[in-house]
């Protein structure tokens, strides 16, 4: 996925707006999950090591199958904090060049509704 930081700004604003419109607590501490995918497990693993060094928590890689039957490997890097667009975009801005360096796709971010 080759979106620009501006594209991610628009998507981030939309996600936050939707969560808050649904009644999610704006004062809560949110777990932000950044999603990554790559056809080459070794490149994904190298990315994960770099993200761990930056302080992100990493999930175990999972193997999935694309529509054409090809395998793809996915993992998440998580952080915790306020549901603030600038904070999340700072993280994305930090992650995109690392993804480019290792040839891994940044597949967006998500979080959960908080009471």
Short mmCIF file of C-alpha atoms in Angstrom, two decimals, residues 2-105:
data_model
loop_
_atom_site.label_atom_id
_atom_site.label_comp_id
_atom_site.label_asym_id
_atom_site.label_seq_id
_atom_site.Cartn_x
_atom_site.Cartn_y
_atom_site.Cartn_z
CA UNK A 2 1.66 3.22 -1.10
CA UNK A 3 -0.36 5.95 0.52
CA UNK A 4 1.20 9.27 1.46
CA UNK A 5 1.21 10.74 4.92
CA UNK A 6 -1.53 13.14 3.76
CA UNK A 7 -3.69 10.15 2.77
CA UNK A 8 -3.08 8.66 6.20
CA UNK A 9 -4.05 12.01 7.79
CA UNK A 10 -7.44 11.88 6.09
CA UNK A 11 -7.97 8.25 7.05
CA UNK A 12 -6.80 8.86 10.64
CA UNK A 13 -9.17 11.81 11.05
CA UNK A 14 -12.05 9.70 9.70
CA UNK A 15 -11.32 6.78 12.05
CA UNK A 16 -11.10 9.06 15.09
CA UNK A 17 -14.26 10.96 14.09
CA UNK A 18 -16.19 7.69 13.69
CA UNK A 19 -15.04 6.34 17.05
CA UNK A 20 -15.97 9.52 18.89
CA UNK A 21 -19.30 9.82 17.04
CA UNK A 22 -20.11 6.28 18.21
CA UNK A 23 -19.48 7.37 21.81
CA UNK A 24 -15.96 6.08 22.41
CA UNK A 25 -14.34 7.77 25.41
CA UNK A 26 -12.07 10.61 24.23
CA UNK A 27 -10.12 10.50 27.55
CA UNK A 28 -9.30 6.78 27.42
CA UNK A 29 -5.90 5.30 26.77
CA UNK A 30 -6.09 3.54 23.41
CA UNK A 31 -4.06 0.67 22.03
CA UNK A 32 -3.13 1.62 18.48
CA UNK A 33 -2.38 -1.34 16.22
CA UNK A 34 -0.28 -0.59 13.14
CA UNK A 35 -0.67 -3.36 10.53
CA UNK A 36 2.09 -4.70 8.26
CA UNK A 37 2.15 -7.25 5.45
CA UNK A 38 4.83 -8.80 3.27
CA UNK A 39 5.22 -11.85 1.05
CA UNK A 40 8.73 -12.39 2.44
CA UNK A 41 8.78 -13.51 6.08
CA UNK A 42 12.44 -12.52 6.53
CA UNK A 43 11.78 -8.90 5.54
CA UNK A 44 8.81 -8.75 7.91
CA UNK A 45 10.98 -10.16 10.67
CA UNK A 46 13.67 -7.51 10.08
CA UNK A 47 11.02 -4.81 10.23
CA UNK A 48 9.71 -6.24 13.50
CA UNK A 49 13.18 -6.11 15.06
CA UNK A 50 13.54 -2.43 14.11
CA UNK A 51 10.09 -1.58 15.48
CA UNK A 52 10.84 -3.39 18.74
CA UNK A 53 13.99 -1.27 19.11
CA UNK A 54 11.77 1.81 18.77
CA UNK A 55 9.60 0.65 21.67
CA UNK A 56 6.65 -0.91 19.88
CA UNK A 57 5.09 -4.14 21.11
CA UNK A 58 4.89 -6.71 18.30
CA UNK A 59 2.42 -9.50 17.66
CA UNK A 60 3.57 -12.83 16.27
CA UNK A 61 3.58 -12.99 12.49
CA UNK A 62 0.68 -14.83 10.91
CA UNK A 63 0.62 -16.48 7.51
CA UNK A 64 -2.45 -15.73 5.43
CA UNK A 65 -3.48 -16.47 1.88
CA UNK A 66 -4.22 -13.86 -0.77
CA UNK A 67 -7.09 -14.24 -3.24
CA UNK A 68 -4.68 -15.74 -5.76
CA UNK A 69 -3.54 -18.35 -3.23
CA UNK A 70 -0.14 -16.75 -2.61
CA UNK A 71 1.01 -16.63 1.02
CA UNK A 72 1.48 -13.33 2.82
CA UNK A 73 2.82 -12.69 6.30
CA UNK A 74 1.27 -10.12 8.62
CA UNK A 75 1.97 -8.66 12.05
CA UNK A 76 1.01 -5.67 14.17
CA UNK A 77 3.05 -3.16 16.13
CA UNK A 78 1.18 -1.59 19.03
CA UNK A 79 1.51 1.53 21.11
CA UNK A 80 -0.67 3.08 23.77
CA UNK A 81 -1.79 6.65 24.22
CA UNK A 82 -4.47 9.22 23.65
CA UNK A 83 -6.61 9.08 20.54
CA UNK A 84 -4.89 12.08 18.97
CA UNK A 85 -4.39 12.35 15.24
CA UNK A 86 -1.01 14.09 15.53
CA UNK A 87 0.42 11.40 17.81
CA UNK A 88 -0.77 8.62 15.51
CA UNK A 89 0.48 10.44 12.41
CA UNK A 90 3.88 10.95 14.05
CA UNK A 91 4.06 7.19 14.49
CA UNK A 92 2.99 6.59 10.88
CA UNK A 93 5.60 9.09 9.72
CA UNK A 94 8.19 7.12 11.64
CA UNK A 95 6.96 3.76 10.31
CA UNK A 96 6.63 4.50 6.58
CA UNK A 97 10.37 4.96 5.88
CA UNK A 98 11.19 1.79 7.80
CA UNK A 99 8.59 -0.12 5.78
CA UNK A 100 10.10 1.26 2.57
CA UNK A 101 13.61 0.26 3.69
CA UNK A 102 12.55 -3.37 4.23
CA UNK A 103 10.00 -3.64 1.41
CA UNK A 104 7.07 -4.22 3.76
CA UNK A 105 3.59 -2.79 3.21
#
